[in-house]
């Protein structure tokens, strides 16, 4: 559904399927299996909590019977000892219910917290392992919202199933048996009402509420994605004074979210109203009516009437709670499906084979490499052949869009060639474990990404075990040490989201220091010094040549100053390379 301003929301089919989802729809039974698997990871906590919950349910079932016993003993003017025994039994039922339920909750809380943590970490792991193409087509805010909703969904399903729905079914079954034992006709009526109530919840929920809930979830995810996108581009928005325009975008998306969410909520409320009327008309009139009718005939006493009324109140409360918590569980299942969907994300392939423990020389060879991005139709590389000798500094020039940056993405195996192969020291990189490959290829891009951490942590990111002296040495080689020391907290200064507190040139120098710290045999500089002034750029390049004379360097640049010191220059055009004697 296109809202205007280029904003498109996911469409939901009549069956409740997200039309542009990355994976096939997930059935409730699959989500329940996933959630149950989490419960059984901590079997002891789960079984003890379940036992205490069932104990609380048993005490709850005692209440109607204990109430009837007390009223009958009082009405019959029985021995005072019997009256006090009946009263004590009622107190025991109340106290037993309260204590066992409290203990059960104390066990469910740590179980839920640990499993919610597991859901988050498992989803986070799968997101990090997803290939570059998936990340390129996924809104960050959408992914963050799905991770949060996955945790909340697990919590809702667990809470509903273990604390509310399970005990409710046990109590309802017990009450129906007790009612039927005292008055068969009332027992049959209670059974029919309970079946109708539960069945209506399941059927209406699946075919009427679920589509609205799916639509609300889809707009919720996209709303989060748009918010994150707008906040990340806040400087651009302010630069073009586009705040009102963005508010207009957000108003339309928020309206769509509000409409879809309100529809789901209204359907929840409408179903609750119908079910409350069903309870009032059938259960109350049926149970109390049968009890009063038999009492007027002299077949039952006051205790039986009290039992019928108490049973109605207890049964009505559990049925009403069953309906409400079943709807919460349905919403939770939709949210928990996000956790299961994340576990199905495609992951980068890594062939786990032993690589010979020998020095890396840094030779890179592209043999007949052709490549087309999944989201485009035109090839970026077309039968490209290129050899970079060990220790050589190769400069690659060419027009924007000619495929220069694609070479570094293929070299790190963010993507795989459609045809041809890439060799690193004579070994096809497709056969190398990703960890080994990426540890030996360092890449610095024009727009380096920094984490919202300290400067020292960002530089040390390539080698977490590096000493402070090594971090400082890398920063000096990248001409970053001087500006770092002028900051209020030096290497402990926080860089802000995406490095927003630093200038473009400062971010590039930190990225260079990060790459130098790892001392990889191959270094790719993809417009890595474009934001530096000529003097600083020349100094950085000179430092690279001095500190790493044996390192193979691939320099992708437009500016002549960045490639003048190269041993060889090639030019890219139409997906191929040609030698260029001059710039």
C-alpha positions in Angstrom: 0.0 0.0 0.0 1.6 3.3 -1.1 0.9 6.2 1.2 2.7 8.8 -0.9 6.1 10.5 -0.4 7.6 7.2 -1.5 6.4 5.4 1.6 5.2 1.8 1.0 3.7 -0.4 3.7 3.5 -4.2 3.6 0.3 -5.7 2.4 -1.5 -8.4 4.3 -3.4 -11.0 2.3 -6.8 -12.2 3.4 -5.1 -15.2 5.0 -2.9 -13.0 7.1 0.4 -13.4 5.2 2.9 -10.7 4.9 3.3 -10.5 1.1 6.8 -9.2 1.0 8.2 -11.2 4.0 11.7 -12.7 3.7 10.5 -16.1 4.9 7.3 -18.1 4.6 4.6 -17.6 7.1 5.1 -19.5 10.4 2.3 -21.6 11.9 1.3 -21.3 15.5 2.4 -24.9 16.2 5.9 -24.0 15.0 6.1 -21.0 17.3 4.8 -23.0 20.2 7.4 -25.7 19.5 10.1 -23.0 19.5 8.9 -21.6 22.8 8.5 -25.0 24.4 12.1 -25.8 23.5 13.2 -22.7 25.5 11.2 -23.9 28.5 12.9 -27.3 28.4 16.3 -25.8 28.4 15.8 -25.2 32.1 13.7 -28.2 32.8 14.1 -28.1 36.6 12.7 -24.5 36.9 9.9 -25.3 34.5 8.7 -28.5 36.1 8.9 -27.1 39.7 7.0 -23.9 38.5 4.4 -26.1 36.8 4.0 -28.2 39.9 3.4 -25.2 42.1 1.0 -23.7 39.5 -1.0 -26.9 39.5 -1.0 -26.9 43.3 -2.4 -23.3 43.3 -5.1 -24.5 40.8 -6.1 -27.3 43.2 -6.5 -25.0 46.1 -8.6 -22.7 43.9 -10.9 -25.6 43.1 -11.4 -26.2 46.8 -13.1 -22.8 47.2 -16.6 -23.6 45.9 -16.7 -26.9 47.8 -15.3 -25.4 51.1 -17.8 -22.5 50.8 -20.7 -24.9 50.4 -19.5 -27.0 53.4 -19.4 -23.9 55.6 -22.8 -22.6 54.6 -24.4 -26.1 55.0 -22.9 -26.6 58.4 -24.2 -23.1 59.5 -27.6 -23.7 58.0 -28.0 -27.1 59.6 -27.1 -25.7 63.0 -24.4 -28.3 63.2 -21.9 -28.8 66.0 -19.8 -25.6 66.4 -16.6 -27.7 65.9 -17.8 -28.7 62.5 -18.6 -25.1 61.6 -15.1 -24.0 62.7 -13.5 -26.9 60.8 -15.4 -25.8 57.6 -14.2 -22.2 58.2 -10.6 -23.4 58.7 -10.8 -25.4 55.5 -11.9 -22.3 53.6 -8.9 -20.4 55.0 -6.6 -23.2 54.1 -7.8 -23.1 50.5 -7.3 -19.3 50.3 -3.9 -19.4 52.0 -2.7 -22.4 49.9 -3.7 -20.8 46.7 -2.0 -17.5 47.6 1.3 -19.1 48.8 1.7 -21.7 46.0 0.8 -19.1 43.3 3.4 -16.7 44.8 6.1 -19.4 44.8 5.3 -20.3 41.3 5.6 -16.7 40.1 9.0 -16.5 41.8 10.2 -19.5 39.7 8.6 -18.2 36.5 10.3 -14.8 36.7 14.0 -16.0 36.4 12.9 -18.6 33.8 11.3 -15.9 31.7 14.2 -13.4 32.2 16.8 -16.0 31.1 14.9 -17.2 28.2 14.1 -13.7 27.0 17.8 -13.0 27.1 18.4 -16.2 25.1 15.8 -15.1 22.5 17.5 -11.7 22.2 21.1 -13.2 21.9 20.0 -15.9 19.5 18.3 -13.4 17.2 21.2 -10.9 17.5 23.6 -13.7 16.5 21.6 -14.6 13.5 21.3 -10.9 12.4 25.0 -10.5 12.6 25.6 -13.7 10.6 23.2 -12.6 7.9 24.9 -11.8 4.5 25.6 -8.3 3.4 22.8 -8.4 0.8 20.2 -9.0 3.5 21.5 -6.1 5.6 21.5 -3.8 2.5 17.8 -4.5 2.0 16.7 -4.3 5.6 15.8 -1.2 7.6 17.8 -1.1 10.9 14.9 0.2 12.9 12.7 -2.6 11.6 15.3 -5.2 12.7 15.6 -3.6 16.2 11.9 -3.6 16.6 11.6 -7.3 15.6 14.3 -8.2 18.2 12.4 -6.4 20.9 9.0 -7.8 19.8 10.5 -11.3 19.8 11.4 -11.0 23.5 8.0 -9.5 24.4 6.2 -12.2 22.4 8.0 -15.0 24.2 7.1 -13.4 27.5 3.5 -13.0 26.6 3.1 -16.6 25.4 4.9 -18.0 28.4 2.9 -15.9 30.9 -0.4 -16.8 29.2 0.3 -20.5 28.9 1.9 -21.2 32.3 0.2 -18.8 34.6 -3.3 -18.2 33.0 -4.4 -20.6 30.2 -3.1 -23.9 31.6 -4.5 -23.3 35.1 -7.7 -22.0 33.7 -8.3 -25.2 31.7 -7.6 -27.4 34.8 -9.9 -25.3 37.0 -12.7 -25.3 34.3 -12.4 -29.1 33.9 -12.4 -29.6 37.7 -15.4 -27.3 38.2 -17.4 -29.0 35.4 -16.8 -32.4 37.0 -17.7 -31.1 40.5 -20.9 -29.4 39.1 -21.8 -32.5 37.2 -21.3 -34.7 40.3 -23.7 -32.5 42.3 -26.2 -31.7 39.5 -25.7 -33.6 36.1 -27.9 -31.2 34.1 -25.9 -28.2 35.3 -22.7 -30.0 34.6 -23.7 -30.7 31.0 -24.7 -27.0 30.6 -21.4 -25.8 32.0 -19.5 -28.2 29.7 -21.4 -26.9 26.6 -20.8 -23.2 27.6 -17.1 -23.9 28.2 -16.6 -25.6 24.8 -18.5 -22.9 23.0 -16.5 -20.2 24.7 -13.0 -21.8 24.0 -13.9 -22.8 20.5 -15.2 -19.3 19.6 -11.9 -17.8 21.0 -9.8 -20.1 18.8 -11.8 -19.8 15.6 -12.5 -16.1 15.8 -8.9 -15.4 16.8 -7.5 -17.4 13.9 -9.7 -16.1 11.2 -10.8 -12.6 12.3 -8.3 -11.2 14.8 -5.0 -12.7 13.4 -5.1 -10.8 10.1 -5.6 -7.5 11.9 -2.8 -8.4 14.3 -0.4 -9.2 11.4 -1.2 -5.9 9.7 -0.6 -4.0 12.9 2.8 -5.8 13.4 3.8 -5.0 9.8 3.1 -1.3 10.2 4.7 -1.3 13.6 8.0 -2.7 12.2 8.0 -0.2 9.3 7.2 2.7 11.6 10.3 1.8 13.7 12.4 1.5 10.5 11.4 4.9 9.3 12.0 6.6 12.7 15.5 5.1 12.8 16.2 6.2 9.2 15.1 9.7 9.8 17.0 10.1 13.1 20.2 8.8 11.4 19.8 11.4 8.7 19.0 14.3 11.0 21.9 16.5 9.8 20.8 16.1 6.2 17.2 16.9 7.1 18.2 20.0 9.0 20.5 21.0 6.2 17.6 21.1 3.7 15.1 22.4 6.3 13.0 19.4 5.6 11.6 18.9 9.2 8.0 19.7 8.1 8.3 17.3 5.2 9.5 14.5 7.5 6.7 15.3 9.9 4.3 14.8 7.0 5.9 11.4 6.2 5.7 10.4 9.8 2.1 11.6 10.1 1.0 9.3 7.2 2.9 6.3 8.5 1.6 6.9 12.1 -1.9 7.2 10.7 -1.6 3.8 9.0 -0.1 2.3 12.2 -2.9 3.8 14.3 -5.6 2.5 11.9 -4.3 -1.0 11.8 -3.7 -1.2 15.5 -7.1 0.2 16.3 -8.7 -2.4 14.1 -7.0 -5.2 16.0 -7.9 -3.7 19.4 -11.5 -3.2 18.4 -11.8 -6.8 17.3 -10.4 -7.9 20.7 -12.9 -5.7 22.5 -15.9 -6.8 20.3 -15.1 -10.5 20.9 -14.8 -9.8 24.7 -18.3 -8.2 24.7 -19.9 -11.1 22.9 -18.3 -13.6 25.2 -19.4 -11.7 28.3 -22.9 -11.7 27.1 -22.6 -15.5 26.4 -21.4 -16.0 30.0 -24.2 -13.9 31.5 -27.1 -15.4 29.5 -26.0 -19.0 29.5 -23.8 -19.7 32.4 -25.4 -17.5 35.1 -29.0 -18.2 34.2 -28.2 -21.9 33.6 -26.3 -22.7 36.8 -28.2 -20.5 39.2 -31.5 -21.3 37.5 -31.0 -25.0 37.9 -29.8 -24.6 41.5 -32.8 -22.5 42.5 -35.3 -24.8 40.6 -34.0 -27.8 42.5 -34.0 -25.8 45.8 -37.7 -24.8 45.3 -38.5 -28.5 44.9 -36.7 -29.3 48.1 -34.1 -31.4 46.3 -31.1 -29.2 47.3 -30.1 -27.1 50.3 -28.6 -23.6 50.8 -25.2 -25.1 50.4 -25.9 -26.4 46.9 -27.2 -22.9 45.9 -24.1 -21.3 47.4 -21.9 -23.9 45.5 -23.7 -23.1 42.2 -23.3 -19.3 42.7 -19.6 -19.7 43.8 -18.9 -22.0 40.9 -20.5 -19.6 38.5 -18.3 -16.7 39.8 -15.2 -18.8 39.7 -15.9 -20.3 36.3 -17.0 -17.0 34.8 -13.8 -15.4 36.0 -11.6 -18.1 34.6 -13.5 -18.1 31.3 -13.3 -14.4 31.0 -9.6 -14.5 31.9 -9.1 -17.4 29.4 -10.5 -15.3 26.6 -8.5 -12.3 27.5 -5.2 -14.2 27.9 -5.8 -16.3 24.8 -6.0 -13.1 22.8 -2.8 -11.9 24.5 -1.2 -15.2 23.7 -2.3 -14.9 20.0 -0.6 -11.5 19.9 2.4 -12.9 21.6 2.6 -15.8 19.1 2.7 -13.3 16.3 5.5 -11.4 18.0 7.4 -14.5 19.0 7.2 -15.6 15.3 9.7 -12.8 14.7 12.2 -14.8 16.9 11.6 -17.9 14.9 11.9 -15.9 11.6 15.3 -14.6 12.7 16.6 -18.1 13.3 15.7 -18.8 9.6 17.7 -16.0 8.2 20.3 -17.0 5.6 23.8 -17.0 7.1 27.2 -16.4 5.4 28.8 -19.7 4.4 32.1 -20.6 5.9 33.9 -23.7 4.8 35.6 -25.0 8.0 38.8 -26.6 6.7 42.3 -26.4 7.9 44.5 -23.7 6.2 48.2 -24.3 6.1 50.1 -22.4 8.7 52.4 -20.5 6.4 53.2 -16.8 5.9 50.8 -14.9 3.7 52.5 -13.1 0.8 49.6 -10.9 -0.2 49.2 -11.9 -3.8 45.6 -11.2 -5.1 44.3 -12.5 -8.5 40.9 -12.0 -10.1 40.4 -14.6 -12.8 37.5 -14.0 -15.2 35.3 -12.5 -12.5 31.8 -11.4 -13.4 29.3 -10.1 -10.9 25.8 -8.5 -10.8 24.3 -7.3 -7.5 21.1 -9.2 -6.6 19.0 -6.0 -6.6 20.2 -4.9 -10.1 20.0 -6.3 -13.6 23.2 -4.9 -15.2 26.6 -6.6 -14.5 29.1 -4.5 -12.5 32.1 -6.7 -13.4 32.3 -8.6 -16.7 35.1 -11.2 -17.1 37.6 -9.1 -15.1 41.2 -10.2 -14.9 43.6 -8.6 -12.5 46.7 -9.6 -10.6 48.2 -7.7 -7.7 51.7 -8.8 -6.9 52.9 -9.3 -3.3 54.0 -6.1 -1.7 52.8 -4.0 -4.7 50.8 -0.8 -4.3 48.2 -0.9 -7.1 46.0 2.2 -7.7 42.6 1.7 -9.3 41.0 4.7 -11.0 37.8 5.0 -13.0 34.4 6.7 -13.1 31.9 6.4 -10.3 29.9 3.2 -10.6 32.6 1.4 -12.7 32.9 -1.3 -10.0 36.0 -0.2 -8.1 34.4 -0.6 -4.6 32.9 -3.9 -5.7 36.3 -5.4 -5.9 36.9 -5.0 -2.1 33.4 -6.4 -1.3 34.2 -9.5 -3.3 37.6 -9.8 -1.8 36.1 -9.9 1.7 33.4 -12.3 0.4 30.5 -10.1 1.3 29.3 -11.2 -2.1 30.5 -14.1 -4.3 31.3 -13.8 -8.0 28.7 -15.1 -10.5 31.5 -16.6 -12.6 35.3 -16.7 -12.2 37.3 -16.9 -9.0 39.5 -14.8 -6.7 42.8 -16.2 -5.5 44.7 -15.2 -2.4 48.2 -16.5 -2.4 47.1 -19.0 -5.0 44.1 -20.3 -2.9 40.5 -19.7 -3.9 39.0 -17.5 -1.3 35.7 -19.5 -1.6 37.5 -22.3 0.2 38.9 -20.2 3.0 37.1 -19.8 6.4 35.7 -16.3 6.5 37.5 -15.5 9.8 40.9 -16.3 8.3 40.1 -14.4 5.1 38.9 -11.2 6.7 41.7 -11.2 9.2 44.2 -10.9 6.4 42.3 -8.3 4.3 41.9 -4.8 5.9 39.6 -2.3 4.2 39.1 1.4 4.9 36.2 3.0 3.1 35.3 6.6 2.3 32.5 6.6 4.9 33.9 4.5 7.7 31.5 3.2 10.3 32.4 3.9 14.0 30.6 2.4 17.0 29.2 4.6 19.7 32.1 3.9 22.0 35.4 5.5 22.9 38.1 6.4 20.4 40.4 3.8 22.0 37.7 1.1 21.7 37.1 1.9 18.0 40.8 1.7 17.1 41.2 -1.5 19.1 38.2 -3.1 17.4 40.4 -4.8 14.9 42.6 -6.3 17.6 40.9 -6.4 21.0 44.1 -7.6 22.7 46.3 -4.7 21.5 48.1 -2.8 24.1 47.6 0.9 24.7 51.1 1.6 23.2 50.2 -0.3 20.0 46.9 1.7 19.8 48.8 5.0 20.1 51.4 3.9 17.5 48.7 3.1 15.0 47.0 6.4 15.7 50.3 8.3 15.2 50.8 6.5 11.9 47.3 7.6 10.8 48.0 11.2 11.9 45.3 10.9 14.5 47.2 11.1 17.7 47.5 14.9 17.8 43.8 15.6 17.4 42.9 12.8 19.8 45.0 14.3 22.6 43.3 17.7 22.1 39.9 16.1 23.0 38.6 16.4 26.6 39.1 12.8 27.4 41.7 11.7 24.8 41.4 8.1 23.8 38.5 7.7 26.2 36.4 10.3 24.3 33.0 8.9 23.1 32.6 9.4 19.4 28.8 9.4 19.4 26.4 7.5 17.1 28.2 6.6 13.8 31.0 8.9 15.0 28.8 12.0 14.7 31.0 14.0 17.2 34.0 13.8 14.8 34.6 15.4 11.5 34.8 13.3 8.3 38.6 13.5 8.2 38.9 12.5 11.9 36.7 9.5 11.3 38.8 8.5 8.3 42.0 8.7 10.3 40.5 6.6 13.1 39.5 4.0 10.5 43.0 4.0 9.1 44.5 3.5 12.6 42.1 0.6 13.2 43.2 -1.0 9.9 46.9 -0.4 10.6 46.6 -2.0 14.1 45.6 -5.4 12.7 48.7 -5.5 10.4 47.0 -7.4 7.6 49.1 -8.5 4.6 46.6 -6.8 2.3 45.2 -3.3 2.8 42.4 -1.8 0.6 42.0 1.9 0.7 38.7 2.8 -0.9 38.7 6.6 -1.1 40.0 6.3 2.5 41.8 9.7 2.5 39.3 11.7 0.5 38.3 13.9 3.5 41.9 14.7 4.5 43.8 17.9 3.5 46.6 17.3 1.0 49.4 17.6 3.6 47.8 15.1 6.0 47.0 12.8 3.1 50.6 12.8 1.9 51.9 12.1 5.4 49.5 9.2 6.0 50.5 7.6 2.7 54.1 8.1 3.4 53.7 6.5 6.8 52.0 3.5 5.2 54.9 3.0 2.8 57.5 3.3 5.6 55.8 1.2 8.3 54.4 -1.6 6.1 56.9 -1.9 3.1 55.9 -5.6 2.5 52.1 -4.9 2.6 50.1 -5.3 -0.6 48.0 -2.2 -1.0 45.0 -1.6 -3.3 44.3 2.1 -3.5 40.9 3.1 -5.0 40.8 6.9 -5.5 39.8 9.7 -7.8 42.3 12.3 -6.6 45.8 12.1 -8.3 47.5 12.8 -4.9 46.2 9.6 -3.5 47.7 7.4 -6.3 50.8 9.2 -7.3 53.0 6.9 -5.1 51.5 3.7 -6.6 53.7 1.1 -8.3 51.1 0.6 -10.9 47.8 2.2 -12.0 44.9 0.5 -13.7 41.6 2.1 -14.9 38.2 0.4 -14.6 35.6 0.8 -17.3 32.6 -1.3 -18.3 33.5 -4.0 -15.7 37.0 -4.5 -16.9 40.5 -3.1 -16.2 43.2 -1.7 -18.4 46.7 -0.5 -17.6 47.0 3.3 -17.4 50.5 4.7 -17.8 49.3 8.1 -16.4 46.5 9.6 -14.5 
